[in-house]
Amino acid sequence: MKKMLSFFLLLLVMLGVAAGVGLWKVRQLADSKLLIEQETIFTLQAGTGRQALGVQLYDEKIINRPRVFQWLLRVEPELANFKAGTYRFTPQMTVRDMLRLLASGKEAQFPIRFIEGMRLSDLLKQLREAPYIRHTLKDDRYATVAEALKMEHPDWVEGWFYPDTWMYTANTSDVALLKRAHQKMVAQVDAVWKDRIDGLPYEDQNQLVTMASIIEKETAVAVERDQVASVFINRLRIGMRLQTDPTVIYGMGERYDGKLSRKDLETPTPYNTYVISGMPPGPIAVPGLASLTAAAHPAKTPYLYFVADGKGGHAFSTNLTNHNKAVRNYIRALKDKDGQ
């Protein structure tokens, strides 16, 4: 009887030691760093169970000891309430940190940048090339975009997407991102339109955006934007053609090869402001808020001309004689630069 009792006591001690060792291994795994050496994007599919999660983490070389991992989920069951999604793991994370992240549902955020001066075709190309975006547009036609977004003005498409860095989670659709950018642009344009000065020659908000897009393409110098706007407004008021190269380039589409010839300036398109009078039929690019503001608040100047000065800015003139002189100065500056 005493031998039997001793045996059971020994067995209990051994079981206790084994349990202690097992618990120590579980705690050790929980507090150990992930095996990754750089940020890693991890996608957990819906319906993944505990066993499958451990296998996936092991197969992707994020953890070792998958059997101990299963015990961790039993010892700390609150860590087993993971949610499907795409997550960003960092090398400093412990296994416990990782499981808490999976339980939080805080998915990885990815950036996409819509830049001032881009066309909608450029934005669509970015969306196609960006990772983890779900593509739902059947094609890149602007009419398709307008229909998918249920735009209030289906013909107001180009230029109507706010330039910004947009954050998204995996499986966000292209339409959802475009809708966010469009809604913000509508709100910004509405605010700028209500605050515009009196007497501007715009028939509607789309013409304001059109002017802002031309300003955006003509100068990147912040302090010049309202002066550039004044030149075009002054021209419109006296019936002078806008004669701005970016509109010609837009009208040429894929025919533009990086250079403009005299023939290009003389070839009619709906956007060639060397040929047409007044405003082109719509925006030629995405304008930023600064260009929208300049279009709504042009400077009060007598200027009718401007040309690059060779130093990153522009020289403004009130008459053709001074303008031609500024053009010669610009050409001279380019030659001097090439000679260096």
Coordinates of C-alpha atoms in Angstrom, one line a residue:
M1 CA 0.0 0.0 0.0
K2 CA 2.8 2.4 0.9
K3 CA 4.5 1.6 -2.4
M4 CA 1.4 2.4 -4.3
L5 CA 1.0 5.7 -2.5
S6 CA 4.6 6.6 -3.1
F7 CA 4.1 5.8 -6.8
F8 CA 1.1 8.1 -7.1
L9 CA 2.9 10.9 -5.2
L10 CA 5.8 10.5 -7.6
L11 CA 3.5 10.5 -10.6
L12 CA 1.8 13.7 -9.3
V13 CA 5.2 15.4 -8.9
M14 CA 6.2 14.4 -12.4
L15 CA 2.9 15.6 -13.8
G16 CA 3.3 18.8 -11.9
V17 CA 6.9 19.3 -13.2
A18 CA 5.7 18.5 -16.8
A19 CA 2.8 20.9 -16.5
G20 CA 5.2 23.6 -15.2
V21 CA 7.6 23.0 -18.0
G22 CA 4.8 23.0 -20.5
L23 CA 3.4 26.3 -19.1
W24 CA 6.9 27.8 -19.2
K25 CA 7.2 26.8 -22.8
V26 CA 3.9 28.4 -23.5
R27 CA 4.9 31.7 -21.8
Q28 CA 8.2 31.6 -23.5
L29 CA 6.6 31.4 -26.9
A30 CA 4.1 34.1 -26.1
D31 CA 6.8 36.5 -25.1
S32 CA 9.2 35.6 -27.9
K33 CA 9.6 37.9 -31.0
L34 CA 8.2 36.9 -34.3
L35 CA 10.8 35.3 -36.6
I36 CA 10.4 38.0 -39.3
E37 CA 13.2 40.5 -39.9
Q38 CA 11.1 43.1 -41.7
E39 CA 7.5 44.3 -41.9
T40 CA 5.3 41.5 -43.1
I41 CA 1.8 41.6 -44.5
F42 CA -0.2 38.7 -43.3
T43 CA -3.7 37.8 -44.6
L44 CA -6.0 35.7 -42.4
Q45 CA -8.9 34.3 -44.4
A46 CA -12.4 34.1 -43.0
G47 CA -13.2 30.8 -41.3
T48 CA -9.6 30.1 -40.4
G49 CA -9.5 28.0 -37.1
R50 CA -6.9 27.8 -34.4
Q51 CA -5.1 24.8 -36.0
A52 CA -5.1 26.3 -39.4
L53 CA -3.8 29.6 -38.1
G54 CA -0.9 27.9 -36.4
V55 CA 0.0 26.0 -39.5
Q56 CA -0.2 29.1 -41.6
L57 CA 2.0 31.1 -39.3
Y58 CA 4.5 28.3 -39.2
D59 CA 4.5 27.8 -43.0
E60 CA 5.1 31.5 -43.5
K61 CA 8.0 31.4 -41.1
I62 CA 6.4 33.8 -38.6
I63 CA 6.5 31.5 -35.6
N64 CA 8.1 28.2 -34.6
R65 CA 6.7 25.5 -32.3
P66 CA 3.2 25.3 -33.7
R67 CA 2.1 22.7 -31.1
V68 CA 3.1 25.0 -28.3
F69 CA 1.2 27.7 -30.1
Q70 CA -2.0 25.7 -29.9
W71 CA -1.5 25.4 -26.1
L72 CA -1.0 29.1 -25.9
L73 CA -4.4 29.6 -27.4
R74 CA -5.9 27.3 -24.8
V75 CA -4.0 28.9 -21.8
E76 CA -4.9 32.4 -22.9
P77 CA -8.2 31.9 -24.8
E78 CA -8.8 35.7 -25.1
L79 CA -6.0 35.6 -27.8
A80 CA -7.9 33.1 -29.9
N81 CA -10.7 35.5 -30.9
F82 CA -8.9 36.5 -34.1
K83 CA -10.6 38.2 -37.0
A84 CA -10.2 37.8 -40.7
G85 CA -8.3 40.5 -42.5
T86 CA -4.9 41.7 -43.7
Y87 CA -2.5 42.8 -41.0
R88 CA 1.0 44.3 -40.8
F89 CA 3.4 42.5 -38.5
T90 CA 6.7 44.1 -37.4
P91 CA 9.9 42.5 -36.2
Q92 CA 9.5 43.9 -32.7
M93 CA 6.2 42.1 -32.1
T94 CA 5.9 39.2 -29.7
V95 CA 3.6 36.3 -30.5
R96 CA 1.2 37.7 -27.9
D97 CA 1.3 41.1 -29.6
M98 CA 0.6 39.5 -32.9
L99 CA -2.4 37.6 -31.5
R100 CA -3.8 40.7 -29.8
L101 CA -3.5 42.5 -33.2
L102 CA -5.4 39.7 -34.9
A103 CA -8.1 39.9 -32.2
S104 CA -8.4 43.7 -32.5
G105 CA -9.3 43.6 -36.2
K106 CA -7.1 46.6 -36.8
E107 CA -6.1 45.8 -40.4
A108 CA -3.1 47.2 -42.2
Q109 CA -3.5 50.6 -43.9
F110 CA -2.1 51.2 -47.3
P111 CA -1.5 54.6 -48.9
I112 CA -2.3 55.8 -52.4
R113 CA -1.4 59.3 -53.5
F114 CA -3.5 61.3 -55.9
I115 CA -1.2 64.2 -57.0
E116 CA -2.1 67.6 -58.1
G117 CA -1.9 67.9 -61.9
M118 CA -2.8 64.3 -62.6
R119 CA -5.5 63.3 -65.1
L120 CA -8.2 60.8 -64.1
S121 CA -6.5 58.3 -66.4
D122 CA -3.4 58.6 -64.2
L123 CA -5.4 58.0 -61.1
L124 CA -7.0 54.9 -62.7
K125 CA -3.6 53.6 -63.6
Q126 CA -2.4 54.1 -60.0
L127 CA -5.4 52.2 -58.7
R128 CA -4.8 49.3 -61.1
E129 CA -1.2 49.1 -59.9
A130 CA -1.8 49.6 -56.2
P131 CA -1.7 46.5 -53.9
Y132 CA -4.7 44.9 -52.3
I133 CA -7.3 46.9 -54.1
R134 CA -10.4 45.1 -55.4
H135 CA -10.9 46.2 -59.0
T136 CA -14.6 46.5 -60.0
L137 CA -14.5 49.1 -62.9
K138 CA -15.2 47.2 -66.1
D139 CA -13.0 49.7 -68.1
D140 CA -11.3 53.0 -67.8
R141 CA -13.8 55.1 -69.7
Y142 CA -14.8 58.3 -67.9
A143 CA -18.4 57.5 -68.5
T144 CA -18.0 54.2 -66.7
V145 CA -16.4 56.0 -63.7
A146 CA -19.3 58.5 -63.7
E147 CA -21.9 55.7 -63.7
A148 CA -20.1 53.7 -61.1
L149 CA -19.9 56.7 -58.7
K150 CA -23.4 57.9 -59.6
M151 CA -22.0 61.3 -60.1
E152 CA -24.5 64.2 -60.0
H153 CA -23.0 65.7 -63.1
P154 CA -21.9 62.7 -65.3
D155 CA -20.0 65.0 -67.7
W156 CA -18.0 66.6 -64.8
V157 CA -15.5 63.8 -64.4
E158 CA -12.0 65.0 -65.2
G159 CA -10.5 67.1 -62.4
W160 CA -13.2 66.2 -59.8
F161 CA -11.1 64.0 -57.5
Y162 CA -9.3 65.6 -54.6
P163 CA -5.5 65.2 -54.6
D164 CA -4.4 63.7 -51.3
T165 CA -2.9 60.6 -49.7
W166 CA -5.8 58.2 -49.3
M167 CA -5.4 55.3 -46.8
Y168 CA -7.3 52.0 -47.4
T169 CA -7.4 48.5 -46.1
A170 CA -7.1 45.3 -48.2
N171 CA -10.0 44.5 -50.5
T172 CA -11.2 48.1 -50.7
S173 CA -12.6 48.7 -54.1
D174 CA -11.4 51.1 -56.7
V175 CA -14.8 52.7 -56.8
A176 CA -14.8 53.2 -53.0
L177 CA -11.5 55.2 -53.1
L178 CA -12.6 57.2 -56.1
K179 CA -15.9 58.0 -54.3
R180 CA -14.0 59.3 -51.3
A181 CA -11.8 61.5 -53.4
H182 CA -14.7 62.8 -55.5
Q183 CA -16.9 63.6 -52.4
K184 CA -14.0 65.6 -50.9
M185 CA -13.5 67.5 -54.1
V186 CA -17.2 68.3 -54.4
A187 CA -17.1 69.7 -50.8
Q188 CA -14.0 71.7 -51.4
V189 CA -15.2 73.2 -54.7
D190 CA -18.5 74.1 -53.2
A191 CA -16.8 76.0 -50.4
V192 CA -14.4 77.8 -52.7
W193 CA -17.3 78.6 -55.1
K194 CA -19.4 80.2 -52.3
D195 CA -16.4 82.2 -51.3
R196 CA -15.3 83.4 -54.8
I197 CA -15.0 87.1 -55.6
D198 CA -17.8 88.8 -57.6
G199 CA -17.7 89.2 -61.3
L200 CA -15.7 86.2 -62.4
P201 CA -16.4 84.9 -65.9
Y202 CA -17.4 81.4 -64.8
E203 CA -20.8 79.9 -65.8
D204 CA -20.6 77.1 -63.2
Q205 CA -18.4 75.2 -60.8
N206 CA -17.0 73.1 -63.5
Q207 CA -15.5 76.2 -65.2
L208 CA -13.9 77.2 -61.9
V209 CA -12.3 73.7 -61.7
T210 CA -11.3 74.1 -65.3
M211 CA -9.5 77.3 -64.6
A212 CA -7.9 75.9 -61.5
S213 CA -6.6 72.9 -63.5
I214 CA -5.0 75.2 -66.1
I215 CA -3.3 77.2 -63.2
E216 CA -2.2 73.9 -61.7
K217 CA -0.5 72.8 -64.9
E218 CA 1.0 76.3 -65.6
T219 CA 2.9 76.9 -62.4
A220 CA 4.1 75.1 -59.3
V221 CA 5.2 78.3 -57.6
A222 CA 2.7 79.1 -54.9
V223 CA 3.0 82.9 -54.9
E224 CA 2.4 83.0 -58.7
R225 CA -0.9 81.2 -58.8
D226 CA -3.2 84.2 -58.3
Q227 CA -1.1 86.1 -60.9
V228 CA -1.4 83.4 -63.4
A229 CA -5.1 83.3 -62.7
S230 CA -5.3 87.1 -63.3
V231 CA -3.7 86.7 -66.7
F232 CA -6.4 84.3 -67.9
I233 CA -9.2 86.2 -66.3
N234 CA -8.0 89.4 -67.9
R235 CA -7.9 87.6 -71.3
L236 CA -11.4 86.2 -70.9
R237 CA -12.8 89.6 -70.0
I238 CA -11.5 91.3 -73.2
G239 CA -12.3 88.3 -75.4
M240 CA -8.6 87.3 -75.9
R241 CA -7.8 83.7 -76.4
L242 CA -6.2 81.9 -73.4
Q243 CA -3.4 80.4 -75.6
T244 CA -2.2 78.0 -72.9
D245 CA 0.0 75.0 -73.9
P246 CA -1.4 72.5 -71.3
T247 CA -4.8 72.7 -72.9
V248 CA -3.3 71.9 -76.3
I249 CA -1.4 68.9 -74.8
Y250 CA -4.6 67.6 -73.1
G251 CA -6.5 67.9 -76.4
M252 CA -3.8 65.9 -78.3
G253 CA -4.2 62.9 -76.0
E254 CA -1.8 60.1 -76.8
R255 CA -0.5 62.0 -79.8
Y256 CA 1.6 64.2 -77.5
D257 CA 5.2 63.0 -77.5
G258 CA 6.7 65.6 -75.1
K259 CA 7.1 68.3 -77.7
L260 CA 4.7 70.9 -79.1
S261 CA 5.1 72.1 -82.7
R262 CA 3.6 75.1 -84.4
K263 CA 1.4 72.7 -86.2
D264 CA 0.1 71.3 -82.9
L265 CA -0.8 74.8 -81.8
E266 CA -2.7 75.4 -85.1
T267 CA -4.5 72.0 -85.1
P268 CA -8.1 72.4 -83.8
T269 CA -9.3 70.3 -80.9
P270 CA -12.0 71.1 -78.4
Y271 CA -9.3 72.0 -75.9
N272 CA -6.9 73.9 -78.1
T273 CA -7.1 77.4 -76.6
Y274 CA -4.9 78.8 -79.4
V275 CA -7.9 78.0 -81.7
I276 CA -11.0 78.2 -79.6
S277 CA -12.3 81.3 -77.8
G278 CA -13.2 81.3 -74.1
M279 CA -12.7 78.3 -71.8
P280 CA -12.1 74.7 -72.9
P281 CA -15.0 72.3 -72.3
G282 CA -13.7 71.0 -69.0
P283 CA -10.8 70.5 -66.6
I284 CA -7.5 69.1 -67.9
A285 CA -6.2 67.8 -64.6
V286 CA -6.8 67.5 -60.9
P287 CA -6.2 70.9 -59.3
G288 CA -5.1 71.3 -55.7
L289 CA -6.8 73.6 -53.2
A290 CA -4.3 76.4 -53.8
S291 CA -5.1 76.5 -57.5
L292 CA -8.9 76.3 -56.7
T293 CA -8.4 79.3 -54.4
A294 CA -6.4 81.2 -57.0
A295 CA -9.1 80.6 -59.6
A296 CA -11.7 82.0 -57.2
H297 CA -9.5 84.9 -56.0
P298 CA -7.3 86.0 -58.9
A299 CA -4.9 88.9 -58.2
K300 CA -5.9 92.3 -59.5
T301 CA -3.2 92.9 -62.2
P302 CA -3.0 94.4 -65.7
Y303 CA -1.1 91.4 -66.9
L304 CA -2.0 89.7 -70.2
Y305 CA 1.1 87.6 -70.8
F306 CA 3.6 85.4 -68.9
V307 CA 6.5 83.2 -69.8
A308 CA 9.0 81.1 -67.8
D309 CA 12.0 83.1 -66.6
G310 CA 14.4 80.2 -66.6
K311 CA 14.7 80.4 -62.8
G312 CA 11.7 78.3 -61.9
G313 CA 9.2 81.1 -62.0
H314 CA 7.6 83.3 -64.6
A315 CA 7.9 86.8 -66.0
F316 CA 4.6 88.7 -66.4
S317 CA 3.9 91.4 -68.9
T318 CA 1.1 93.8 -69.8
N319 CA 1.9 94.1 -73.5
L320 CA 3.3 92.0 -76.4
T321 CA 6.5 94.0 -76.7
N322 CA 7.6 93.3 -73.2
H323 CA 6.4 89.7 -73.4
N324 CA 8.5 89.1 -76.5
K325 CA 11.5 90.6 -74.6
A326 CA 10.8 88.2 -71.7
V327 CA 10.6 85.3 -74.2
R328 CA 14.1 86.3 -75.6
N329 CA 15.5 86.5 -72.1
Y330 CA 14.1 83.0 -71.4
I331 CA 15.7 81.6 -74.5
R332 CA 19.0 83.2 -73.6
A333 CA 18.8 81.8 -70.1
L334 CA 18.2 78.3 -71.5
K335 CA 21.2 78.6 -73.9
D336 CA 23.4 79.8 -71.0
K337 CA 22.3 76.8 -68.9
D338 CA 23.0 74.4 -71.7
G339 CA 26.5 76.0 -72.2
Q340 CA 27.5 75.3 -68.6

